[in-house]
Amino acid sequence: MLPLKLEALGFAAGGREIIKSITCEIHSGTRTVILGPNGAGKSVLMRLCHGLLQPTAGLVTWMQEGAIRRVRRQAMVFQRPVMLRRSAMGNVIYALKLAGIAAEESRLRAEDVLEAVGLANVATRPARVLSGGEQQRLALARAWALGPEVLFLDEPTANLDPNATRDIESIISAIHASGTKIIMTTHSLGQARRLGDEILFLSDGQLVERASVEIFFRQPQSLEAIAFLRGELP
Amino acid sequence: MNDLSQALAAATHLVVSADANLLVIVSRSLQVSFAAVLIAAAIGLPAGAILATTRIPGRQAVVALLNALMGLPPVVVGLLVYLLLSRAGPLGELGLLFTPTAMIIAQAVLITPIVAALSRQVIEDAWREYEEQLRSLGAGTMAAAITLLWDTRFALATVVLAGFGRAAAEVGAVMIVGGNIDGVTRVMTTAIALETSKGDLPLALALGIVLVAIILSVNLLAHWVKLIAQRHYG
Amino acid sequence: MLKNISFKNIYLCLFLLIVMSAQAQDKFITVASTTSTEQSGLFKHLLPMFEKKSGIQVRVVALGTGQALDMARRGDADVVFVHDKDAEEKFLADGFGVRRFEVMYNDFVLVGPKSDAARIAGSKDIIAAYKKLADAKTPFTSRGDKSGTHAAEIRLWKAANVDPQSGKGSWYRETGSGMGPTLNTASAMNAYAFTDRGTWLAFKNRGELVIVVEGDQRLFNQYGVMLVNPAKHAHVKKELGQAFIDWLVSAEGQQTIASYKIGSDQLFFSNAKK
């Protein structure tokens, strides 16, 4: 379904333009990190790509749109995971059931991903009583179980302590290694360095700079990116 | 006060001696209100869920109407159901007037708006939290509504109990459509009204004490179950 | 999966419950009657005897006579058992009843506070007492609900040449409710009230109230029973209803009525025509 094409993409709400005419193509294989100061429109851009928001201008197009049902081939993990009032295992199976996976297969897949994210021992525990880090791991497992081609992550470690953050980062790497395209936002420059292959730098709703991680951190081109890396922008 | 102590003594005596009349009246009360609350829940909960998760035009008007209907005067409901079920009315053929079924219908009419309006509130609050996650997983309106019903089940239990309490405590409607027939449609509230009429205030008050005790214990039990469940499921 | 099954089960149970509760007991009749017969306890004494003998359950809806007749007019009762001869005869003339049977009588009494501000206690002349009541403007509570008792009270005011409506808002107070609630009000306000003797005898919350006038022939209170006309309402349970009426006027029914007592007081005097 990749590449993902954004053409003159715009989004306005309440009379304010949040995304201003972004045009770009996002390809498979790399881990794309969207960086930018607060209020730059990072989360909104991901929601537009994922289909949770409808653009008010321009287009979001996936390859072979229509041939494959889009939602099922992509997944998203939010900053605050929404845990359903059922067991950890139940949460994963719920997502698989919605995706139309048969019960037997669902159970096997759920066991696999819970094992992979290190939650096999709490599979039967109610999801809402798990710790914050465990909940975010479960959210990743729930998304991973769907076998998405693209996984969006919106500040996945924003509320977590360093240990939990390390766990989440290694799971993201594992998901990428299994062949899933990663598109994520983060506040942490360290995380962008550790996890990213390329950076999309947003400022005030515009795509200001796009570069590989190495180049972006060594030689940023735009004034905004330079200021951001110096820590002058929030 | 003399009347009060007499009433307490009479209430104790009624309960301790498991007075046969009292048992008939109490079980009829519970049967009628339980059936009414089942109907109200079967209609009101899905209605509340759908109202909370859809954005159809006119929704606000329906919500406002439901909120207004929460305050339906029981006597008016009783009169409407009476006219409907009377032999001279449109549903007269069924011969339901002055039967427990008529009382169930009247109580169901009375409390369905309560269950629907309160559950809409509960589910809409949950929907705000769940919406992006569920849409991201590809849940349609129906699937989302069912998921939310299940996930807010503890809060909804309280909503249903509120309906039960209102149904069991109501006298105006069941008096009119039931006729307070001894052994057939006499329930706690109509029995209280009758004993008050007869000037037997201690017995009336004793029945009142039993009624309040029943409603209280049902609520306490439910509250306790809810506490335990919530501690378990988070 | 589990969820779907439980939802289905809930709806299934609901359906069964409704069907079950809708299944009516087959042998029963609905009788529209008055609060005086119900609240005096007569039916509790009478009906078990009849039900045992006939196997017919009698479901009594107790209202004022006016309401009871209205209910029968709508076809919501099989039998009416009330006490307002004029209204009953109008009901018959309008074709809603088949035939009127006189069953029993009791009498009305005037009750009032022991202090007796109108100074009428012990009188045997109800008309004179009414005149004094109006002159003294002492509080009086009326049913005001189109019941048989209310109709009898109005007739007596007329005979005494008093328009009680002129005292509305001051001494004449309509409660718009049954005999019991009206007596409760009278008891709370220390007012006079017009009541049937049966309800009075069974009434417990008397406070300061006592009987002040009784024994006048004009206080006679006749009860009649009628089958609702099947020609007007085809679903009326003709045979079962008539069986109840026949039993009421039979020697056994009449004797059962006469045997009902509260303490040593007989409440109703059977007087069916042979």
XYZ file of C-alpha atoms in Angstrom:
742
model
C 0.000 0.000 0.000
C 3.040 2.257 0.134
C 4.122 4.771 -0.900
C 1.796 7.100 0.898
C 1.252 10.284 -1.084
C 0.241 13.585 0.458
C -0.765 16.183 -2.092
C -1.270 19.783 -0.988
C -2.698 18.365 2.212
C -4.407 20.887 4.455
C -6.489 20.771 7.596
C -8.295 23.584 9.307
C -10.442 23.549 12.423
C -12.135 26.359 14.256
C -10.883 28.881 11.702
C -7.246 27.935 12.324
C -5.083 26.274 9.727
C -3.270 23.448 11.465
C -1.747 21.763 8.426
C -0.772 23.993 5.538
C -0.416 22.395 2.148
C 1.968 19.533 2.769
C 3.124 17.551 -0.227
C 5.368 14.541 0.113
C 5.726 10.799 -0.420
C 6.484 8.331 2.316
C 8.114 5.089 1.262
C 8.321 1.677 2.775
C 11.281 0.277 4.644
C 12.478 3.296 6.557
C 11.423 4.432 10.010
C 10.010 7.909 9.611
C 10.056 10.239 12.601
C 7.991 13.400 12.534
C 9.657 16.077 14.606
C 8.675 19.593 15.429
C 7.827 21.992 18.214
C 4.596 21.828 20.168
C 1.630 22.819 18.067
C 3.451 22.181 14.793
C 0.693 19.775 13.720
C 2.512 16.450 14.140
C -0.367 14.543 15.699
C -2.882 16.016 13.307
C -0.744 15.035 10.348
C -0.617 11.415 11.561
C -4.368 11.348 12.138
C -4.917 12.634 8.613
C -2.670 9.912 7.235
C -4.362 7.245 9.360
C -7.819 8.411 8.322
C -9.073 9.520 11.734
C -9.405 13.059 10.408
C -10.678 14.105 7.008
C -8.475 16.637 5.179
C -10.073 19.992 4.454
C -7.782 20.432 1.469
C -5.656 18.176 -0.707
C -5.395 14.418 -0.772
C -4.032 11.453 1.149
C -3.537 8.511 -1.190
C -2.258 5.041 -0.610
C -1.197 2.761 -3.403
C -3.906 0.402 -4.559
C -6.498 2.222 -2.585
C -9.781 0.387 -2.873
C -8.121 -2.908 -3.687
C -7.276 -3.391 -0.020
C -9.308 -2.137 2.880
C -7.103 0.561 4.189
C -7.836 0.482 7.892
C -6.918 -3.144 8.300
C -3.497 -2.701 6.810
C -2.458 0.050 9.137
C -2.637 0.548 12.863
C -2.016 3.305 15.340
C -0.760 3.480 18.920
C -1.693 6.547 20.888
C 0.092 8.540 23.536
C -2.378 7.313 26.158
C -3.337 3.729 25.409
C -7.062 3.029 25.575
C -7.501 -0.254 27.379
C -10.817 -2.041 27.081
C -12.352 -3.489 30.252
C -11.285 -7.030 29.569
C -8.123 -9.100 29.948
C -4.850 -8.278 28.235
C -5.441 -11.225 25.938
C -9.028 -10.077 25.419
C -7.814 -6.699 24.226
C -5.682 -8.244 21.505
C -8.377 -10.703 20.473
C -10.900 -7.865 20.299
C -8.794 -6.048 17.699
C -8.307 -9.244 15.695
C -12.004 -9.998 15.764
C -12.794 -6.542 14.414
C -10.289 -7.232 11.642
C -12.250 -10.347 10.769
C -9.724 -12.919 11.953
C -11.167 -16.286 12.969
C -11.302 -17.107 16.684
C -8.794 -19.951 16.595
C -6.236 -17.952 14.636
C -6.834 -14.922 16.863
C -5.940 -16.842 19.977
C -2.703 -18.138 18.495
C -1.675 -14.713 17.238
C -2.570 -13.061 20.526
C -0.465 -15.560 22.456
C 2.430 -14.927 20.107
C 2.410 -11.140 20.361
C 1.904 -11.143 24.118
C 4.918 -13.417 24.374
C 6.873 -11.118 22.068
C 6.163 -7.994 24.155
C 6.784 -9.854 27.422
C 3.204 -9.867 28.682
C 2.508 -13.614 28.466
C 2.532 -13.866 32.269
C -0.218 -11.259 32.655
C -2.313 -12.326 29.655
C -5.345 -13.124 31.792
C -5.111 -10.032 34.004
C -7.584 -7.199 33.377
C -5.870 -4.723 31.073
C -6.835 -1.694 33.149
C -4.971 -2.829 36.236
C -1.649 -3.185 34.368
C 1.054 -0.550 34.903
C 1.451 2.331 32.450
C 4.388 0.682 30.732
C 2.587 -2.653 30.492
C -0.468 -0.945 29.051
C 1.606 0.714 26.340
C 3.293 -2.606 25.565
C -0.153 -4.156 25.307
C -1.250 -1.371 22.964
C 1.761 -2.172 20.762
C 0.964 -5.883 20.890
C -2.640 -5.169 19.936
C -1.487 -3.192 16.911
C 1.249 -5.638 15.996
C -1.109 -8.609 16.092
C -2.968 -7.098 13.161
C 0.169 -7.520 11.062
C -0.100 -3.980 9.692
C 1.929 -2.772 6.771
C 2.178 0.644 8.425
C 2.176 1.446 12.137
C 1.624 4.999 13.372
C 2.896 5.876 16.830
C 1.947 9.145 18.468
C 4.427 9.983 21.249
C 4.393 6.374 22.427
C 6.689 6.947 25.420
C 5.616 10.422 26.515
C 4.190 9.288 29.843
C 6.679 6.555 30.678
C 9.731 6.175 32.865
C 13.157 5.343 31.321
C 12.863 1.582 31.872
C 9.461 1.364 30.282
C 10.656 3.624 27.483
C 13.523 1.253 26.748
C 11.084 -1.685 26.564
C 8.801 0.191 24.184
C 11.687 1.230 21.941
C 12.945 -2.310 21.606
C 9.446 -3.510 20.731
C 9.144 -0.799 18.074
C 12.429 -1.975 16.622
C 11.190 -5.549 16.617
C 7.995 -4.531 14.868
C 10.036 -2.724 12.249
C 12.293 -5.732 11.866
C 9.221 -7.850 11.184
C 8.587 -5.739 8.087
C 6.228 -3.035 9.261
C 6.739 0.559 8.183
C 7.036 2.822 11.246
C 5.788 6.420 11.246
C 6.048 8.102 14.614
C 6.164 11.388 16.443
C 8.310 12.049 19.447
C 9.447 14.805 21.732
C 12.694 13.158 22.512
C 15.588 13.932 20.193
C 17.413 10.937 21.625
C 14.542 8.699 20.688
C 14.439 10.196 17.195
C 18.125 9.387 16.832
C 17.767 5.882 18.223
C 14.670 4.875 16.292
C 14.550 7.047 13.191
C 15.914 6.586 9.709
C 14.545 9.807 8.305
C 13.118 12.959 9.829
C 10.143 14.983 8.651
C 10.472 18.329 10.385
C 7.234 20.282 10.808
C 6.899 23.847 11.901
C 3.669 25.778 12.082
C 1.795 23.256 9.963
C 4.350 23.197 7.196
C 6.860 20.576 6.173
C 10.023 22.603 6.570
C 12.709 20.016 6.174
C 13.128 16.383 5.292
C 16.400 14.557 5.747
C 17.995 11.387 6.937
C 18.569 11.284 10.666
C 22.295 11.573 10.279
C 22.151 14.671 8.125
C 19.319 16.303 10.034
C 21.156 16.228 13.325
C 24.514 17.133 11.850
C 23.548 19.777 9.352
C 20.038 21.059 9.651
C 19.142 23.318 6.741
C 16.214 25.426 7.879
C 16.351 28.154 10.512
C 13.455 26.557 12.329
C 15.216 23.194 12.581
C 18.414 24.848 13.750
C 16.536 26.740 16.438
C 14.640 23.591 17.444
C 17.823 21.564 17.819
C 19.385 24.311 19.867
C 16.453 24.053 22.162
C 15.162 27.540 21.471
C 11.804 26.324 20.342
C 9.622 24.431 22.777
C -43.511 9.339 68.062
C -46.112 6.759 68.801
C -47.094 6.156 65.160
C -43.490 5.610 64.184
C -42.733 3.090 66.891
C -45.985 1.309 66.117
C -45.030 1.233 62.454
C -41.588 -0.154 63.213
C -43.095 -2.849 65.388
C -45.658 -3.669 62.695
C -42.972 -3.774 60.007
C -40.824 -6.087 62.091
C -43.778 -8.292 62.763
C -44.722 -8.436 59.072
C -41.230 -9.440 58.068
C -40.519 -11.843 60.906
C -43.817 -13.670 60.523
C -43.313 -13.776 56.728
C -46.895 -12.587 56.372
C -48.441 -14.403 53.394
C -50.154 -11.299 52.036
C -46.967 -9.333 52.324
C -45.060 -12.004 50.427
C -47.570 -11.936 47.579
C -47.403 -8.152 47.410
C -43.626 -7.981 47.615
C -43.089 -10.671 45.019
C -45.594 -9.027 42.690
C -43.810 -5.701 43.163
C -40.459 -7.238 42.354
C -41.806 -9.227 39.429
C -43.453 -6.193 37.836
C -40.578 -3.775 38.406
C -37.977 -6.334 37.404
C -39.769 -7.066 34.130
C -40.217 -3.349 33.501
C -36.559 -2.663 34.110
C -35.565 -5.525 31.792
C -37.644 -4.024 29.005
C -36.339 -0.550 29.749
C -32.765 -1.837 29.676
C -33.319 -3.823 26.474
C -34.563 -0.686 24.743
C -32.862 2.097 26.675
C -29.279 0.812 26.737
C -28.920 0.239 22.976
C -30.756 3.510 22.335
C -28.396 5.331 24.678
C -25.368 3.720 23.048
C -26.481 4.563 19.539
C -27.346 8.123 20.509
C -23.926 8.497 22.097
C -21.925 7.173 19.147
C -23.749 8.496 16.108
C -23.783 11.992 14.793
C -27.098 11.899 12.962
C -28.959 15.160 12.374
C -31.621 15.839 14.977
C -29.642 13.987 17.592
C -29.511 16.962 19.915
C -33.282 17.261 19.719
C -33.705 13.586 20.619
C -31.308 13.955 23.542
C -33.187 17.002 24.817
C -36.485 15.169 24.430
C -35.170 12.161 26.334
C -33.926 14.343 29.147
C -37.339 15.961 29.346
C -39.074 12.576 29.322
C -37.070 11.580 32.388
C -39.449 13.762 34.326
C -42.639 12.245 32.917
C -45.346 12.413 35.570
C -46.327 8.824 36.418
C -50.004 9.732 36.546
C -49.884 10.946 32.952
C -48.130 7.764 31.852
C -50.728 5.744 33.741
C -53.557 7.609 32.095
C -52.077 7.195 28.611
C -51.489 3.483 29.084
C -54.971 3.178 30.577
C -56.574 4.807 27.543
C -54.451 2.650 25.265
C -55.339 -0.629 26.976
C -58.943 0.130 27.900
C -61.505 -1.955 26.007
C -62.594 1.264 24.357
C -58.969 2.042 23.404
C -56.833 0.959 20.440
C -55.278 -2.019 22.236
C -58.434 -2.992 24.121
C -58.672 -6.301 22.275
C -55.702 -7.632 24.203
C -57.607 -7.412 27.494
C -54.476 -6.296 29.335
C -55.963 -3.594 31.538
C -55.842 -4.413 35.260
C -53.209 -7.111 34.768
C -49.585 -7.146 35.899
C -48.645 -6.861 32.225
C -50.343 -3.471 32.069
C -48.314 -2.367 35.076
C -45.122 -3.629 33.465
C -45.922 -1.629 30.342
C -46.632 1.543 32.311
C -43.462 1.253 34.368
C -41.406 0.425 31.277
C -42.741 3.542 29.535
C -41.864 5.537 32.610
C -38.287 4.370 33.042
C -37.092 3.651 29.493
C -36.329 7.357 28.944
C -34.443 7.416 32.233
C -32.302 4.432 31.289
C -31.754 5.765 27.767
C -30.860 9.304 28.843
C -28.551 8.305 31.693
C -26.833 5.579 29.679
C -26.318 8.005 26.804
C -24.470 10.277 29.208
C -22.306 7.459 30.548
C -21.547 6.030 27.118
C -20.857 9.393 25.551
C -18.231 10.080 28.210
C -16.622 6.728 27.452
C -16.895 7.338 23.710
C -14.844 10.510 24.072
C -12.059 8.382 25.543
C -12.421 5.431 23.166
C -13.400 7.023 19.872
C -10.015 7.310 18.156
C -8.852 3.909 19.328
C -12.015 2.142 18.188
C -12.124 3.921 14.853
C -8.447 3.152 14.371
C -9.247 -0.533 14.877
C -11.946 -0.242 12.252
C -15.011 -0.464 14.487
C -18.226 0.725 12.853
C -20.988 2.473 14.756
C -22.679 -0.766 15.777
C -19.484 -2.464 16.913
C -18.479 0.655 18.809
C -21.867 0.872 20.501
C -21.698 -2.752 21.634
C -18.116 -2.372 22.837
C -19.016 0.711 24.854
C -22.063 -0.984 26.374
C -19.830 -3.778 27.570
C -17.021 -1.536 28.756
C -19.278 0.764 30.772
C -21.217 -2.150 32.246
C -20.561 -1.233 35.862
C -21.727 2.329 35.443
C -24.704 1.108 33.422
C -25.667 -1.272 36.215
C -26.140 1.792 38.402
C -28.238 3.410 35.691
C -30.463 0.364 35.445
C -30.809 0.280 39.215
C -31.894 3.893 39.243
C -34.618 2.837 36.827
C -35.559 -0.064 39.047
C -35.800 2.176 42.077
C -38.030 4.612 40.274
C -40.255 1.818 38.964
C -40.625 0.110 42.317
C -41.329 3.353 44.154
C -43.905 4.600 41.674
C -47.592 4.545 42.595
C -49.581 6.820 40.282
C -49.267 4.841 37.069
C -49.657 1.331 38.460
C -52.676 2.359 40.509
C -54.475 3.504 37.376
C -53.566 0.676 35.015
C -53.391 -2.097 37.611
C -56.453 -1.174 39.658
C -54.856 -2.332 42.928
C -56.658 -5.680 42.721
C -55.978 -7.798 45.784
C -53.725 -10.720 44.932
C -53.412 -9.730 41.278
C -52.171 -6.198 40.809
C -51.598 -5.054 44.358
C -47.989 -4.021 44.797
C -46.169 -2.379 47.674
C -46.919 1.190 46.683
C -50.608 0.679 45.941
C -50.968 -1.314 49.148
C -49.418 1.597 51.029
C -51.865 3.990 49.364
C -54.759 1.697 50.293
C -53.761 1.314 53.926
C -53.292 5.063 54.156
C -56.835 5.456 52.787
C -58.131 3.120 55.421
C -56.495 5.242 58.059
C -54.242 2.380 59.094
C -51.189 4.595 59.117
C -48.921 2.244 61.102
C -49.517 -0.610 58.656
C -49.027 1.763 55.706
C -45.786 2.984 57.200
C -44.708 -0.576 57.965
C -45.180 -1.491 54.313
C -43.252 1.640 53.401
C -40.384 0.583 55.626
C -40.322 -2.838 53.966
C -40.326 -1.207 50.513
C -37.483 1.134 51.374
C -35.550 -1.754 52.912
C -35.934 -3.809 49.741
C -34.845 -1.010 47.429
C -31.974 -0.200 49.745
C -30.710 -3.757 49.914
C -30.948 -4.232 46.153
C -28.870 -1.094 45.730
C -26.381 -2.023 48.412
C -25.911 -5.439 46.882
C -25.389 -3.956 43.442
C -23.016 -1.346 44.802
C -20.983 -4.010 46.503
C -20.828 -6.172 43.371
C -19.810 -3.103 41.424
C -17.036 -2.219 43.854
C -15.579 -5.692 43.696
C -15.872 -5.884 39.943
C -14.333 -2.473 39.484
C -11.434 -3.334 41.735
C -10.921 -6.422 39.649
C -11.300 -4.939 36.167
C -10.071 -1.395 36.780
C -18.681 -13.980 21.058
C -19.668 -14.326 24.659
C -21.227 -10.911 24.398
C -23.487 -11.800 21.474
C -24.788 -14.886 23.186
C -25.579 -13.053 26.383
C -27.385 -10.301 24.487
C -29.485 -12.871 22.686
C -30.228 -14.605 25.956
C -31.371 -11.394 27.557
C -33.837 -10.711 24.781
C -35.061 -14.297 24.845
C -35.650 -14.200 28.597
C -37.450 -10.927 28.200
C -39.739 -12.338 25.580
C -40.546 -15.369 27.718
C -41.199 -13.204 30.718
C -43.648 -11.038 28.842
C -45.426 -14.006 27.358
C -45.643 -15.661 30.741
C -46.964 -12.644 32.536
C -49.437 -12.025 29.731
C -50.971 -15.437 30.192
C -54.097 -14.532 32.064
C -55.784 -16.863 34.457
C -58.818 -17.995 32.483
C -61.589 -18.032 35.080
C -61.867 -14.580 36.485
C -64.120 -11.556 36.298
C -63.365 -7.902 36.836
C -65.727 -6.055 39.152
C -65.855 -2.281 39.247
C -66.860 -1.399 42.761
C -66.645 1.288 45.354
C -64.044 2.123 47.918
C -66.640 1.640 50.657
C -67.057 -2.065 49.925
C -63.328 -2.632 49.490
C -62.065 -0.528 52.370
C -64.670 -1.741 54.829
C -63.226 -5.205 54.331
C -66.458 -6.713 52.979
C -64.854 -8.154 49.873
C -62.111 -9.833 51.869
C -64.879 -11.614 53.759
C -67.140 -12.293 50.796
C -64.938 -13.211 47.853
C -63.018 -16.189 49.226
C -66.383 -17.930 49.871
C -67.539 -17.347 46.311
C -64.187 -18.206 44.771
C -64.022 -21.458 46.686
C -67.507 -22.423 45.611
C -67.421 -21.358 41.954
C -63.748 -21.469 41.085
C -64.138 -17.991 39.635
C -61.603 -15.409 40.721
C -63.142 -11.985 41.366
C -60.818 -9.062 40.667
C -62.117 -5.930 42.318
C -61.105 -2.482 41.150
C -62.263 -0.094 43.876
C -63.157 3.427 42.764
C -65.873 5.974 43.465
C -69.288 5.005 42.097
C -69.022 7.571 39.284
C -65.607 6.320 38.204
C -66.689 2.683 38.554
C -69.621 3.271 36.221
C -67.359 5.117 33.756
C -64.949 2.222 33.818
C -67.806 -0.179 33.040
C -69.007 2.136 30.267
C -65.612 1.810 28.630
C -65.984 -1.957 28.837
C -63.209 -2.433 31.380
C -65.363 -4.386 33.848
C -67.739 -7.336 33.688
C -69.824 -6.401 36.707
C -70.505 -3.149 38.567
C -71.301 -3.189 42.279
C -72.061 0.354 43.432
C -74.379 2.530 45.499
C -76.010 5.429 43.680
C -79.460 4.445 42.493
C -79.972 7.473 40.206
C -76.644 6.985 38.460
C -77.220 3.232 38.206
C -80.598 3.749 36.578
C -79.086 6.172 34.094
C -76.416 3.559 33.341
C -79.183 1.018 32.662
C -81.215 3.455 30.575
C -78.143 4.179 28.432
C -77.992 0.466 27.679
C -74.723 -0.267 29.457
C -76.226 -2.582 32.065
C -78.391 -5.646 31.690
C -80.457 -5.531 34.849
C -80.033 -4.032 38.281
C -80.231 -6.250 41.359
C -80.479 -4.764 44.816
C -78.068 -6.563 47.096
C -77.743 -4.899 50.459
C -77.788 -1.596 52.260
C -75.907 0.111 54.952
C -76.318 3.635 56.164
C -74.465 6.879 56.106
C -73.445 8.687 59.239
C -72.256 12.195 59.907
C -69.028 12.229 61.863
C -67.458 15.212 63.536
C -65.132 16.316 66.320
C -66.066 15.572 69.905
C -66.061 19.308 70.632
C -69.012 19.616 68.206
C -68.854 23.316 67.376
C -72.120 23.132 65.385
C -73.940 21.575 68.371
C -75.669 18.809 66.422
C -74.535 15.695 68.262
C -77.274 13.215 69.061
C -79.696 14.636 66.492
C -81.738 12.224 64.398
C -82.578 14.862 61.780
C -79.824 15.006 59.188
C -81.419 17.929 57.282
C -81.587 20.110 60.366
C -78.021 19.168 61.186
C -76.866 20.211 57.699
C -78.564 23.589 58.100
C -76.784 24.140 61.409
C -73.491 23.143 59.848
C -73.897 25.744 57.119
C -74.917 28.409 59.629
C -72.034 27.664 61.966
C -69.602 27.511 59.016
C -67.642 24.799 60.776
C -65.151 22.957 58.584
C -66.702 20.142 56.527
C -64.762 17.779 54.260
C -66.535 16.410 51.208
C -65.432 13.627 48.859
C -66.020 15.829 45.826
C -65.328 12.863 43.527
C -68.672 11.945 41.924
C -68.896 8.860 44.141
C -72.118 7.407 45.489
C -71.406 8.871 48.897
C -70.701 12.245 47.346
C -73.981 12.088 45.401
C -75.906 11.254 48.595
C -74.227 14.120 50.436
C -75.179 16.556 47.637
C -78.807 15.393 47.715
C -78.960 16.148 51.428
C -77.522 19.651 50.989
C -80.192 20.256 48.378
C -82.899 19.056 50.720
C -81.535 21.399 53.381
C -81.609 24.243 50.865
C -77.930 24.995 51.242
C -75.507 25.542 48.403
C -72.258 24.236 49.882
C -70.318 25.590 46.884
C -70.794 29.046 48.406
C -68.698 27.877 51.341
C -65.888 26.683 49.130
C -62.586 28.114 50.152
C -63.786 28.723 53.682
C -65.616 25.974 55.556
C -66.575 23.534 52.735
C -63.592 21.527 51.556
C -63.622 19.037 48.693
C -60.803 16.518 48.874
C -61.461 14.969 45.469
C -60.479 11.573 46.824
C -61.833 8.379 48.322
C -63.667 7.942 51.604
C -60.565 6.972 53.549
C -58.422 9.938 52.476
C -61.386 12.248 53.131
C -61.715 10.874 56.666
C -57.948 11.252 57.149
C -58.316 14.900 56.170
C -61.314 15.408 58.449
C -59.455 13.779 61.313
C -56.450 16.032 60.787
C -58.550 19.216 60.555
C -61.175 18.272 63.136
C -63.809 18.741 60.463
C -67.217 17.153 59.969
C -67.562 14.540 57.236
C -70.263 12.439 55.638
C -69.355 8.781 55.384
C -70.810 5.336 54.959
C -70.883 3.405 58.205
C -68.817 0.498 56.881
C -65.779 2.595 56.008
C -66.151 4.463 59.292
C -66.177 1.280 61.343
C -63.113 -0.059 59.564
C -61.339 3.312 59.711
C -58.512 3.462 62.216
C -57.143 6.981 62.182
C -60.150 8.614 63.871
C -58.403 11.090 66.124
C -61.091 13.250 67.773
C -63.854 12.175 65.389
C -67.039 10.489 66.576
C -70.457 9.827 65.042
C -72.644 12.889 65.571
C -75.756 12.106 63.510
C -77.142 8.669 62.639
C -80.379 6.773 62.324
C -82.278 9.152 59.991
C -84.199 7.243 57.319
C -82.763 9.584 54.701
C -79.306 8.140 55.478
C -80.238 4.832 53.930
C -77.618 3.627 51.402
C -78.657 0.999 48.860
C -76.139 -1.102 46.932
C -76.960 -2.525 43.524
C -75.150 -4.904 41.212
C -75.357 -5.093 37.409
C -73.850 -7.144 34.621
C -72.265 -4.939 31.970
C -74.252 -5.323 28.774
C -72.568 -7.816 26.404
C -74.484 -6.153 23.589
C -72.306 -3.065 24.159
C -69.103 -4.900 24.963
C -68.877 -8.344 23.401
C -65.961 -9.499 25.563
C -67.959 -9.209 28.819
C -67.866 -12.524 30.662
C -71.594 -13.005 30.724
C -71.866 -16.408 32.403
C -69.164 -15.841 34.996
C -70.407 -12.368 35.811
C -73.989 -13.499 36.139
C -72.867 -16.393 38.339
C -71.376 -13.862 40.748
C -74.538 -11.754 40.744
C -76.723 -14.823 41.230
C -74.622 -15.879 44.185
C -74.745 -12.409 45.783
C -78.546 -12.419 45.789
C -78.827 -16.101 46.716
C -79.661 -17.131 50.262
C -76.048 -18.114 50.837
C -74.632 -14.873 49.483
C -77.079 -12.787 51.443
C -76.270 -14.610 54.630
C -72.547 -14.204 54.058
C -73.013 -10.457 53.656
C -75.069 -10.234 56.822
C -72.488 -12.179 58.770
C -69.713 -9.645 58.169
C -68.966 -7.804 61.382
C -66.315 -5.530 62.762
C -66.304 -6.217 66.468
C -69.972 -6.571 67.259
C -71.156 -4.170 64.549
C -72.886 -5.544 61.482
C -71.805 -3.445 58.484
C -74.143 -4.404 55.670
C -77.755 -5.538 55.720
C -78.691 -7.828 52.881
C -82.006 -7.000 51.236
C -82.115 -8.694 47.842
C -85.645 -9.209 46.542
C -86.631 -12.836 46.548
